[in-house]
Coordinates of C-alpha atoms in Angstrom, one line a residue:
Chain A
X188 CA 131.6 -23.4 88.6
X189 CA 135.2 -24.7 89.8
X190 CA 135.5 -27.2 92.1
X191 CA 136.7 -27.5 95.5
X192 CA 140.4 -27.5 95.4
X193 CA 142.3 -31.0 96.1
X194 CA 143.5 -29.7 99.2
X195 CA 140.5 -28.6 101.2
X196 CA 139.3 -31.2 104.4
X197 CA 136.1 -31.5 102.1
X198 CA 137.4 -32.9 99.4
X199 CA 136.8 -36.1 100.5
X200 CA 133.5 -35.6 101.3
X201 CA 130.5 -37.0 99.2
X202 CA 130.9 -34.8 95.8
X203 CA 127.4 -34.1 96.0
X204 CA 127.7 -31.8 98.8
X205 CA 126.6 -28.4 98.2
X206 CA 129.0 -25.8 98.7
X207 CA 128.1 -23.8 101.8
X208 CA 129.5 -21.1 99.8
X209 CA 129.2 -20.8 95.4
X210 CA 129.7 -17.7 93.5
X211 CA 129.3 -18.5 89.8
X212 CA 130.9 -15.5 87.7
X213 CA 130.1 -12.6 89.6
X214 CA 130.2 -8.7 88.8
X215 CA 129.8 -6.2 90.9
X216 CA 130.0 -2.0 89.6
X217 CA 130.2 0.6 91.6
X218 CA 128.6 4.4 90.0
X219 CA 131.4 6.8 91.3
X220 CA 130.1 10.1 91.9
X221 CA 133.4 12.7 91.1
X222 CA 133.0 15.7 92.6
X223 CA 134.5 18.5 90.6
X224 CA 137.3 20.8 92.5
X225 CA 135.4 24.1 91.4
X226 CA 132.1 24.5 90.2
X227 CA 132.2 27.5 87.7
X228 CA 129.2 28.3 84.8
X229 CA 131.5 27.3 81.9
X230 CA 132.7 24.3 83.4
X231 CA 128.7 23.4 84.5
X232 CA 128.0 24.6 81.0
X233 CA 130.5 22.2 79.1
X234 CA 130.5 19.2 81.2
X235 CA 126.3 19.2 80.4
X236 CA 127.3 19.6 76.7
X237 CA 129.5 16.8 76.5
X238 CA 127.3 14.8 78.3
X239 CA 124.5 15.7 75.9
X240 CA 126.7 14.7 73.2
X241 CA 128.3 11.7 74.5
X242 CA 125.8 10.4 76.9
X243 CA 127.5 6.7 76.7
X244 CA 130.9 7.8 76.8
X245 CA 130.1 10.1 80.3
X246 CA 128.4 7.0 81.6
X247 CA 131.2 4.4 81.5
X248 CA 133.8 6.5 82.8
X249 CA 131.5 6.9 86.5
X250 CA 131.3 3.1 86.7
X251 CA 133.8 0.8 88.8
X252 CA 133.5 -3.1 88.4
X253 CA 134.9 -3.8 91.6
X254 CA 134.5 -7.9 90.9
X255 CA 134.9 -8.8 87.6
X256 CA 133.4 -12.3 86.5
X257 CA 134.5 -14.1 90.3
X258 CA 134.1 -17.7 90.7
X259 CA 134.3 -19.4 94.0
X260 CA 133.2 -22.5 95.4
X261 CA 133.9 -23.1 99.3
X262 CA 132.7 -26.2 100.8
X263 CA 131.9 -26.6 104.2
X264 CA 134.4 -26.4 107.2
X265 CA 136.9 -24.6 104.8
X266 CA 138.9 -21.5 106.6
X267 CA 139.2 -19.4 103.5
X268 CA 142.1 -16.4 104.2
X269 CA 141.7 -13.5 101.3
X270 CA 144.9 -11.3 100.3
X271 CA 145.4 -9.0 97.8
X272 CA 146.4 -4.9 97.7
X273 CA 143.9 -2.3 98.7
X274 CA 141.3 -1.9 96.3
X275 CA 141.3 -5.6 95.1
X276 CA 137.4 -6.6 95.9
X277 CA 138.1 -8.2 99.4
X278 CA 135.5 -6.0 101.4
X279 CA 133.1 -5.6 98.5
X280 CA 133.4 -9.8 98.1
X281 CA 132.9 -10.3 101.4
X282 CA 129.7 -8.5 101.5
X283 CA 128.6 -9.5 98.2
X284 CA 128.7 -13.3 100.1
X285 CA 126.6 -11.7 103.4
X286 CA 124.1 -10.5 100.7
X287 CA 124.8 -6.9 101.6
X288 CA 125.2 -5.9 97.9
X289 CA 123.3 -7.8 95.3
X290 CA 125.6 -8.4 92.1
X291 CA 124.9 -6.4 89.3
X292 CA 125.6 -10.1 86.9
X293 CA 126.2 -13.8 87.9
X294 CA 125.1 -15.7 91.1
X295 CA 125.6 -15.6 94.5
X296 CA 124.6 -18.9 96.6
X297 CA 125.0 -19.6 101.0
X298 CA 123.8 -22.3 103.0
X299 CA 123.2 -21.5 106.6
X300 CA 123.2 -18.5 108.4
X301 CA 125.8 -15.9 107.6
X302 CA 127.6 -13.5 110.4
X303 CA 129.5 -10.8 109.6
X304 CA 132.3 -8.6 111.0
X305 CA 133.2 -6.1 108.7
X306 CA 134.7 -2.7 110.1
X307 CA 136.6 -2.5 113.2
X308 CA 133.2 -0.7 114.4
X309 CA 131.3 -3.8 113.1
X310 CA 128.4 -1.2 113.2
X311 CA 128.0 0.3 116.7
X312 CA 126.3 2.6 118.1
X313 CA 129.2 5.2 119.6
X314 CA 126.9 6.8 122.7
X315 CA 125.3 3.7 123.6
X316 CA 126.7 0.7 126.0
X317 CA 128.2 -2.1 124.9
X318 CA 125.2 -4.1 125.7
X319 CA 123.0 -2.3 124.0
X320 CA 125.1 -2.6 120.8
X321 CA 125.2 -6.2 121.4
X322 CA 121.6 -6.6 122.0
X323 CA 121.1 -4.6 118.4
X324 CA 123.9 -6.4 116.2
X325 CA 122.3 -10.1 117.8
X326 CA 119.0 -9.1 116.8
X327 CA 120.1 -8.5 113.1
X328 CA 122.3 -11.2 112.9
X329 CA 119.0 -13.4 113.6
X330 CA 119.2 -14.3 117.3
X331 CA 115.6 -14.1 119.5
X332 CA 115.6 -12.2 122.5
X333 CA 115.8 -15.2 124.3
X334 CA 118.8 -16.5 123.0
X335 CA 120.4 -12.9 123.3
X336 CA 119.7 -12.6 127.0
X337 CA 121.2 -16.5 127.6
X338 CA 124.1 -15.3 125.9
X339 CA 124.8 -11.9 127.3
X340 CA 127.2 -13.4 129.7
X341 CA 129.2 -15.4 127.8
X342 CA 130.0 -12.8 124.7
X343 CA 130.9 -9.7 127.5
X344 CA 133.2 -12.7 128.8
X345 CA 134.6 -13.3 125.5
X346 CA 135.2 -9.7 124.8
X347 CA 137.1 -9.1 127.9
X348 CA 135.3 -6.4 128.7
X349 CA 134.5 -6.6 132.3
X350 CA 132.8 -2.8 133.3
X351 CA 132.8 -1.1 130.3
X352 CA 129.8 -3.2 128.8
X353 CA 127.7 -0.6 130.4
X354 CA 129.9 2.6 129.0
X355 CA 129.7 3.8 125.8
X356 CA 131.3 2.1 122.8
X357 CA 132.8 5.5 121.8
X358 CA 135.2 5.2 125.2
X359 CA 136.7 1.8 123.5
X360 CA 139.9 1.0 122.2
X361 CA 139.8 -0.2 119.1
X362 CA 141.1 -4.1 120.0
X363 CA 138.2 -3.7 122.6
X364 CA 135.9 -2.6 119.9
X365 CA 137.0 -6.2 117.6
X366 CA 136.9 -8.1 120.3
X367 CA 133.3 -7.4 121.0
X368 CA 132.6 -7.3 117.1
X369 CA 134.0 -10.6 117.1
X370 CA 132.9 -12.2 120.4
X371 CA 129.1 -11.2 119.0
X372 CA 129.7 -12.7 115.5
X373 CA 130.5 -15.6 117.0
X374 CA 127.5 -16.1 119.7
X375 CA 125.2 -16.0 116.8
X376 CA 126.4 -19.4 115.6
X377 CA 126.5 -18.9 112.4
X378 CA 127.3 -21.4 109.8
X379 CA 129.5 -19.0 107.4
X380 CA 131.0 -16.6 109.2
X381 CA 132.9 -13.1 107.2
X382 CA 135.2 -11.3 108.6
X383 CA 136.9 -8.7 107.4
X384 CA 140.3 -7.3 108.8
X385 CA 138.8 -6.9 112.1
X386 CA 141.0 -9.2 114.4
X387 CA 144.0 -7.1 113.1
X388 CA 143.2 -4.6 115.3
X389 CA 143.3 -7.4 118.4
X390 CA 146.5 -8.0 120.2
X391 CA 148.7 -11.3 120.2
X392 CA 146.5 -12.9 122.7
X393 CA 143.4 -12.5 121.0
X394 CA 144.7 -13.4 118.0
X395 CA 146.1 -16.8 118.7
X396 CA 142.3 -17.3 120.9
X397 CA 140.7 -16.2 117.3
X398 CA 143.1 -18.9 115.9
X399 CA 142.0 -21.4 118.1
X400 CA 138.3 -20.8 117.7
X401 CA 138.6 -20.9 113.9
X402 CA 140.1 -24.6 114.4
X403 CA 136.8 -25.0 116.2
X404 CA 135.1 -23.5 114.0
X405 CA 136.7 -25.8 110.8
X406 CA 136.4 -28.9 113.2
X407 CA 132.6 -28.1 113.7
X408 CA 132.2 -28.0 109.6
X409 CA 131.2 -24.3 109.9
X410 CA 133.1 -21.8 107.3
X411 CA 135.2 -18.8 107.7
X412 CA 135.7 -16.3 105.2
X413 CA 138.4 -14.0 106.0
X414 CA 140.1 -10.6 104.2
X415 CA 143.6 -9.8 105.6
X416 CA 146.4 -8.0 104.8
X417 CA 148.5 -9.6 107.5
X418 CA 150.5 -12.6 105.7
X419 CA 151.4 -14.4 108.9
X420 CA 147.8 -14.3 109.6
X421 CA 147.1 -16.4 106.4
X422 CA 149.6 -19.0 107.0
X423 CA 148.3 -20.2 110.8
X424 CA 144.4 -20.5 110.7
X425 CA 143.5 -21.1 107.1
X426 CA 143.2 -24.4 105.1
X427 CA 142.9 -22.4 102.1
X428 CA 143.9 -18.7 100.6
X429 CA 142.4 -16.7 97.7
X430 CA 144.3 -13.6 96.1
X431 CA 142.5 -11.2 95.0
X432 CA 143.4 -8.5 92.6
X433 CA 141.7 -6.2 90.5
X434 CA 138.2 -7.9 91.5
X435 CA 139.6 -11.4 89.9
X436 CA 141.1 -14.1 91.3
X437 CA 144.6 -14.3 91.0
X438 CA 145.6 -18.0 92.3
X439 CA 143.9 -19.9 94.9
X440 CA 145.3 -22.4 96.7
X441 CA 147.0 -23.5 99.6
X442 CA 147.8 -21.2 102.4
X443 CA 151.5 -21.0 101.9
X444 CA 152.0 -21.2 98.2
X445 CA 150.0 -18.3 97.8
X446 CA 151.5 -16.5 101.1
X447 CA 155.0 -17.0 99.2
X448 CA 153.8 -16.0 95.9
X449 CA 151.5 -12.9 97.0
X450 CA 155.2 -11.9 98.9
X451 CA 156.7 -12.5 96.0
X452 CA 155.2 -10.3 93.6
X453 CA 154.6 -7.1 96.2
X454 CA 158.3 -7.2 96.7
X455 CA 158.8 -7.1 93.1
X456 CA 156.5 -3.9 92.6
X457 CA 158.0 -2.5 95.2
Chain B
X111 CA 107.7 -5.9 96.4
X112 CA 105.7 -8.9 98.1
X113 CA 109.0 -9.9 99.2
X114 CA 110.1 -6.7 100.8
X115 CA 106.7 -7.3 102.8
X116 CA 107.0 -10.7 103.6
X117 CA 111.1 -9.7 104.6
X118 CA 110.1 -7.4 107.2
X119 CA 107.7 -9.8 108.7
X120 CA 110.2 -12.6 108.9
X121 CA 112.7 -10.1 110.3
X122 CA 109.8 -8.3 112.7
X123 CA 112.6 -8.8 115.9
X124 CA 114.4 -6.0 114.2
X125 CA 111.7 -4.5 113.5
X126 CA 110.6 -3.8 117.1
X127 CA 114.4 -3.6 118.1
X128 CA 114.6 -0.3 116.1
X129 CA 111.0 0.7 117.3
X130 CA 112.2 0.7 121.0
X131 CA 115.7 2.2 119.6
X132 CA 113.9 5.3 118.2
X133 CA 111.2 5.8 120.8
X134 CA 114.5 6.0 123.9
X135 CA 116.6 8.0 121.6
X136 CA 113.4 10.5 121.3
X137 CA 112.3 10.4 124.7
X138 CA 115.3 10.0 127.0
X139 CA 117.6 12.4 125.6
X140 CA 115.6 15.6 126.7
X141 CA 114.3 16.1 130.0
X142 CA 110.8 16.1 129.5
X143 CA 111.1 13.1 127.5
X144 CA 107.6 12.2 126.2
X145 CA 105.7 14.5 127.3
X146 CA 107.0 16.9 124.2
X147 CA 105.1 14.7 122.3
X148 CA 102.2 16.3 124.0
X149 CA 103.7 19.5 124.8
X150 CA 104.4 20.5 121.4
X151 CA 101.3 20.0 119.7
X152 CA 99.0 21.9 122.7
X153 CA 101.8 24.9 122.3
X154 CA 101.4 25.4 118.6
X155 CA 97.2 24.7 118.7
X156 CA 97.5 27.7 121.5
X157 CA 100.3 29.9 118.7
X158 CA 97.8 29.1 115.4
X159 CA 95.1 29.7 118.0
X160 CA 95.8 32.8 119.3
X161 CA 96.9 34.1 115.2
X162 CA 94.2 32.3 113.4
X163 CA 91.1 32.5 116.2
X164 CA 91.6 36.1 117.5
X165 CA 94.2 38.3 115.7
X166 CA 93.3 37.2 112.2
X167 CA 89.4 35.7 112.8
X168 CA 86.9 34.9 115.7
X169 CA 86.7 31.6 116.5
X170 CA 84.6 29.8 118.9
X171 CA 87.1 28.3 121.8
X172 CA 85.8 24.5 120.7
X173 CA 88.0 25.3 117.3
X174 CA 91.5 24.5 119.2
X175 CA 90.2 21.4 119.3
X176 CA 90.2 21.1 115.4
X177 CA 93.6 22.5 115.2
X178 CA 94.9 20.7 117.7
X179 CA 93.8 17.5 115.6
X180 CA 95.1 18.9 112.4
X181 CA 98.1 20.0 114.2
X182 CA 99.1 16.2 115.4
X183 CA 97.6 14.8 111.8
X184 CA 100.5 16.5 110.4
X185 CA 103.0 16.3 113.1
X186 CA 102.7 12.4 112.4
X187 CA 103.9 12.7 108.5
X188 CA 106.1 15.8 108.7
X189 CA 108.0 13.9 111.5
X190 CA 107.9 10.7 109.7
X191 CA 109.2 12.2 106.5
X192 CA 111.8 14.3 108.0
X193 CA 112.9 11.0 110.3
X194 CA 112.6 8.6 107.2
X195 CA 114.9 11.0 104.5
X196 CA 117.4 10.6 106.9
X197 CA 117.5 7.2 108.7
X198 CA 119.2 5.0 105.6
X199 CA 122.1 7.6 105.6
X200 CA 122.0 7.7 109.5
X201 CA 122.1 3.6 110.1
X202 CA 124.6 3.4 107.6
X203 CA 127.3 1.8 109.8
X204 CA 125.1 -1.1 110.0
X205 CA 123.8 -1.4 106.6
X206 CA 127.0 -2.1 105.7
X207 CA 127.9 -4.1 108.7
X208 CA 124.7 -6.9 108.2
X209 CA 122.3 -7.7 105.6
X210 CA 118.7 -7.3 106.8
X211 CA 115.9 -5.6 104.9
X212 CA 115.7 -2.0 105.0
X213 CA 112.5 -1.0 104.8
X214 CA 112.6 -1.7 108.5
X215 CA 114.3 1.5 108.8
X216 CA 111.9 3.7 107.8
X217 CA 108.8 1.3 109.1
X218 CA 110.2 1.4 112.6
X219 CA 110.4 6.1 112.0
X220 CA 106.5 6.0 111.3
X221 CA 105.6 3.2 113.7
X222 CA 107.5 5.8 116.6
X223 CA 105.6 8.7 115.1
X224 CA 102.4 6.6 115.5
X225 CA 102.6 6.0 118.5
X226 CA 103.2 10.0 118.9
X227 CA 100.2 10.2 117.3
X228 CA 97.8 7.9 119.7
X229 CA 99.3 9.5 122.3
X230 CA 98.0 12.9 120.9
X231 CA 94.6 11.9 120.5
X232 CA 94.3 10.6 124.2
X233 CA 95.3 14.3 124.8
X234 CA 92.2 15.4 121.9
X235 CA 89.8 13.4 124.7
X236 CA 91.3 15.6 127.6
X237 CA 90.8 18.9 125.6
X238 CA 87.3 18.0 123.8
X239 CA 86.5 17.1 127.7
X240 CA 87.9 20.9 128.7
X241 CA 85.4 22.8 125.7
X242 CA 82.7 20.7 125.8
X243 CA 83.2 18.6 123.0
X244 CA 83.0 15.0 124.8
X245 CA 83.6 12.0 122.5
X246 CA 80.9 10.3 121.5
X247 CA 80.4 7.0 119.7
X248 CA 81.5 8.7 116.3
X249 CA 85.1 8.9 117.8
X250 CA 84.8 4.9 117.7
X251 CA 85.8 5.9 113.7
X252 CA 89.2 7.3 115.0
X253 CA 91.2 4.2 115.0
X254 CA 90.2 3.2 111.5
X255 CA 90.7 6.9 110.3
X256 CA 94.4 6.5 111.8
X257 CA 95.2 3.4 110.1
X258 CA 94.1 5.3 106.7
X259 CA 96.7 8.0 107.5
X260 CA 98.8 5.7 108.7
X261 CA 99.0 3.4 105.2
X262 CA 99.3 7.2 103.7
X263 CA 102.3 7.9 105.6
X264 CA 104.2 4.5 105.3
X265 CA 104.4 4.8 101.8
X266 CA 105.1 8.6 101.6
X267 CA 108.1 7.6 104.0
X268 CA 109.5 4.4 102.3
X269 CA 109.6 6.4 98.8
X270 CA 111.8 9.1 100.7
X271 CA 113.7 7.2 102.5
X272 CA 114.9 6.2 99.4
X273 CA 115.0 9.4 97.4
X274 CA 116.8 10.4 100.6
X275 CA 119.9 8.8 99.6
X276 CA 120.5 9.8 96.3
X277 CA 118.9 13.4 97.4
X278 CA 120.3 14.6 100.6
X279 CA 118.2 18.0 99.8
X280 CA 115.2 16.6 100.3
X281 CA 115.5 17.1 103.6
X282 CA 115.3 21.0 102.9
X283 CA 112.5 20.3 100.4
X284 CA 110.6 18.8 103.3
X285 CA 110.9 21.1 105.3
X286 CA 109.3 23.9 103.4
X287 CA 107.0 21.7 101.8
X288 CA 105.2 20.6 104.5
X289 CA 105.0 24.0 105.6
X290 CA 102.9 25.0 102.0
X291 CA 101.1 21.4 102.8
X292 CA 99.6 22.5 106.0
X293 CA 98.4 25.6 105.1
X294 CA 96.7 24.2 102.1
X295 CA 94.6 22.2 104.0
X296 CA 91.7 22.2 106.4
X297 CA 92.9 22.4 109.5
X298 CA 93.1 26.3 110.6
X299 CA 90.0 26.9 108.8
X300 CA 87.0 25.0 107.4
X301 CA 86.9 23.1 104.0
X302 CA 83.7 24.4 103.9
X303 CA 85.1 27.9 103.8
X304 CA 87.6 27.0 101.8
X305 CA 85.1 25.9 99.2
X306 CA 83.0 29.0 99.4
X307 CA 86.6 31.1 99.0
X308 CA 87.7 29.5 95.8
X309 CA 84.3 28.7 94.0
X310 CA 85.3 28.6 90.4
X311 CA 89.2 28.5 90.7
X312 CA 89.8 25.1 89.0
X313 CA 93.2 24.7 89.9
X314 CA 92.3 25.0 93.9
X315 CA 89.2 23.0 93.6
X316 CA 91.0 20.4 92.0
X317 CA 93.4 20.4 94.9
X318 CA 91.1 20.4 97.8
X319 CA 89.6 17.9 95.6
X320 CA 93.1 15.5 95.5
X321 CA 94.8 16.5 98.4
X322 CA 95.1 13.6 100.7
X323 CA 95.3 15.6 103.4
X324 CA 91.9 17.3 102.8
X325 CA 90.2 13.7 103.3
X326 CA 92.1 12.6 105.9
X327 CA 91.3 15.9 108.1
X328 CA 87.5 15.7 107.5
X329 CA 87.7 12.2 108.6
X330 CA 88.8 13.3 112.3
X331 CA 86.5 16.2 111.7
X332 CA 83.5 14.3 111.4
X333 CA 84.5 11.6 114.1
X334 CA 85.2 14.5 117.0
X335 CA 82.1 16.6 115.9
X336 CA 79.9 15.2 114.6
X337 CA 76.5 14.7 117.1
X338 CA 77.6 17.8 119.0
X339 CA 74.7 19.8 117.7
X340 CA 75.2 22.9 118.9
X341 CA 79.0 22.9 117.5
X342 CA 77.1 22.3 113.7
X343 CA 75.4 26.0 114.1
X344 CA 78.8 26.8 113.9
X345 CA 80.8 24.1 112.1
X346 CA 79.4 22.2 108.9
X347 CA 80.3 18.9 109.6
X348 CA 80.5 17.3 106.1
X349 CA 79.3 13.4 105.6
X350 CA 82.4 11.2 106.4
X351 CA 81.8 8.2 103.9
X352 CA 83.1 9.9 100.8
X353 CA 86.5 11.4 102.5
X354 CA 86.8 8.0 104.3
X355 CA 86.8 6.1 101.1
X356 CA 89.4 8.7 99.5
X357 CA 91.8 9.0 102.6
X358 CA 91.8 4.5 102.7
X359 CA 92.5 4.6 98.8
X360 CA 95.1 7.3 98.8
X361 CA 96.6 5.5 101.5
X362 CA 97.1 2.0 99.5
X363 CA 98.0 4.1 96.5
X364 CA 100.6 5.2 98.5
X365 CA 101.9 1.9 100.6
X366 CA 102.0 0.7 96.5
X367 CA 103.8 3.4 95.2
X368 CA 106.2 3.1 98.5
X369 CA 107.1 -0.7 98.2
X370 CA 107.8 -0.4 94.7
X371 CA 110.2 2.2 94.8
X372 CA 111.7 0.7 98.2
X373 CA 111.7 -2.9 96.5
X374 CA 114.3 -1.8 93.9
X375 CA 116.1 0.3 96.3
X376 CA 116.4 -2.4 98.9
X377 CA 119.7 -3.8 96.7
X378 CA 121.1 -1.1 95.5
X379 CA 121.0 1.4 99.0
X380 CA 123.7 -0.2 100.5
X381 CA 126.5 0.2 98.2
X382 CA 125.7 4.4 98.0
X383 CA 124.7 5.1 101.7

């Protein structure tokens, strides 16, 4: 297991700390289902022959490792930005950490209570209200009725959404969507919260308000795990950033060193 | 598989969240809302009624009354199947959105249906009151009898929820299935004339014999008629404690087989749904 990099605000808390956050080498494989373009007896006929004859070989080629042997360690108040190219393991990390996929090898390890916002539709339910949705995604996210109803008011105020709480979701804009996704997420109080592209799809207002919550967030020693693709996005909120590629870690570190050296590199391939 | 259990108690709020999801998406989308549930059932017992009791047989008018139980008896899986194959693929959004355990999914399709299903039998008091067959303290046996279907059911459902989404046929499979299911078993005749049809066919004894369905029909059989003498001239009302025993046995053979095959699933469903 690595430890905490030098720069994070909990490095200088006791060492003995657990991590609210520890992934100790990690793998995670997809089974890819190809469909073939057309079906025809012979083709049926000699892809079943193969297989019978190669039965290991026809095996390996449908798995994808999407995270090979990943190894993380975030302690807690730590605003963690992901980058990396499509395809790099940022969404299936993320939910690997909210325990949505179970790796297939290695260990996975949270303390607290996880939140997750991890599609622009963060799950709704298209033909029913707002509140409704918000009533479901609170519920799974582990808050009581109670604590739902006491906080109605305060996430439809969050999420700007003044009348349309009671219209359905499939009538949103997709910044009105986030925000809702987001302004939910956070009423859970959770103490890691994942996010996962979601506030891109916010305008500048809500992203500087997401900004300032995070610093809340950080100050409160909760954590925040975030995927972006956005590079400006990286350098503001977060006290650290990871880059992903090829479900490995290709440098971690602070915010703008890897900013400038994720830049970097994309310019050069392009 | 104790942990599946033991997650769906701990997260029981979502539990009931998706129980009062499914029952307004059932009832409030249609104009007659719940009373379909009713509805449904009483048309069909008249259709089977009408094929079964005067077309194709003469049957005392007190028989709708058996159908009509046999009718709702399977109602209560078919739905619960048919609901269950889907719902992993169907809640997908937010399977992938939230960890939370996922047998809740199809737990919260047969707790609706259930409640379907009590709802029916409030209707068997109206219609045993309407041919004379008025409950009596043997229908104090029904609610156990339910629960024995009910175990039955769960775990029928939690292993296709899961076959569900590898198998999107199955859905298709059901359908027809349940079709074969009903008609092989005791509910628009008599397993006593069943018995007295296939005397010496071993395969068909053996699945009278097997068939869950068999016991759990002759447990509501006996409950509504039995101590309704004059219905016994007619009907043979066979001893309960035998088909009881069978129909609570099959039913945690089921729930087993269910939380086994749901257990493994739990992980791996939401990377494929």
């Amino acid at each position: 297991m690595s430890s905490p990099a030098p720069h994070s605000p909990a490095a200088s808390a006791p060492p003995l700390v657990a991590p609210a956050i520890a992934l100790d080498d990690v793998w995670l494989k997809f089974e890819v289902r190809y469909y073939r373009q057309r079906l025809t007896l012979r083709g049926a006929a000699l892809s079943a022959l193969s297989a019978a004859l190669r039965p290991h070989r026809q095996r390996k080629a449908r798995e994808f490792w999407a995270l090979r042997g990943l190894t993380l360690s975030v302690p807690e108040g730590e605003i963690l930005g992901v980058v990396g190219p499509n395809g790099a393991g940022k969404s299936t990390l993320l939910r690997v950490i909210a325990g949505i996929y179970a790796a297939d090898r290695g260990e996975v390890r949270t303390r607290g209570t996880v939140a997750t916002l991890l599609s622009l539709g963060a799950g709704f339910d298209l033909r029913r209200p707002g509140r409704e949705n918000i009533r479901k995604n609170a519920t799974l996210l582990g808050l009581s009725r109670r604590d739902i109803e006491d906080r109605l008011g305060a996430i439809i105020d969050m999420a700007g959404l003044g009348d349309f709480i009671d219209a359905p979701v499939a009538t949103y804009s997709s910044g009105m969507r986030a925000r809702l996704g987001f302004s939910i997420a956070i009423h859970a109080d959770p103490d890691v919260l994942l996010i996962d592209e979601a506030i891109g799809a916010g305008d500048e207002k809500f992203r500087s308000r997401v900004g300032s919550i995070f610093d809340q967030l950080s100050h409160d020693r909760k954590t925040v795990v975030f995927a972006t693709h956005n590079i400006g996005v990286l350098r503001a909120p977060c006290t650290r950033a990871l880059w992903l590629d090829h479900g490995q870690v290709k440098l971690d570190g602070p915010p703008a060193e890897v900013a400038e050296a994720y830049l970097a590199a994309s310019r050069a391939a392009s | 598989m104790i942990k599946t259990v033991t997650d769906v108690w701990r997260k029981r709020a979502v539990l009931r969240h998706f129980i009062a999801f499914q029952l307004t998406t059932n009832y409030r989308t249609k104009s007659f809302g719940f009373v379909w549930a009713l509805l449904d059932p009483l048309l069909f017992m008249g259709v089977y009624f009408i094929v079964f009791g005067k077309v194709l047989g003469h049957r005392p008018l007190y028989f709708m009354l058996h159908i009509y139980i046999g009718v709702t008896a399977f109602r209560f899986l078919s739905t619960s199947l048919a609901g269950s194959a889907q719902v992993l693929k169907g809640q997908a959004g937010i399977i992938r959105e939230i960890a939370f355990p996922k047998a809740v999914l199809p737990a919260s399709i047969v707790a609706t249906r259930l409640f379907d299903f009590v709802g029916a039998w409030l209707g068997a008091i109206v219609i045993g009151c309407i041919f004379g067959i008025v409950p009596t303290v043997h229908w104090l046996w029904i609610p156990f009898f339910v629960a024995f279907q009910a175990l039955f059911v769960l775990g029928l459902s939690l292993t296709v929820a899961y076959v569900g989404v590898f198998f999107a046929d199955i859905a298709n499979f059901i359908d027809v299935g349940m079709r074969l299911w009903f008609y092989l078993s005791p509910v628009l005749y008599m397993l006593s004339e069943a018995r007295d049809k296939i005397a010496g066919n071993r395969l068909a004894e053996c699945w009278y014999a097997i068939n869950p369905m068999t016991a759990v029909m002759q447990t509501y059989e006996y409950a509504v008629f039995k101590g309704h003498p004059w219905v016994e001239g007619y009907m043979t009302v066979l001893p309960a404690k035998g088909f009881a025993l069978q129909s609570l046995l099959t039913g945690l053979g089921a729930l087993l087989l269910g939380l086994l095959v749901f257990s493994r699933a739990e992980k791996q469903v939401s990377k494929y749904v």
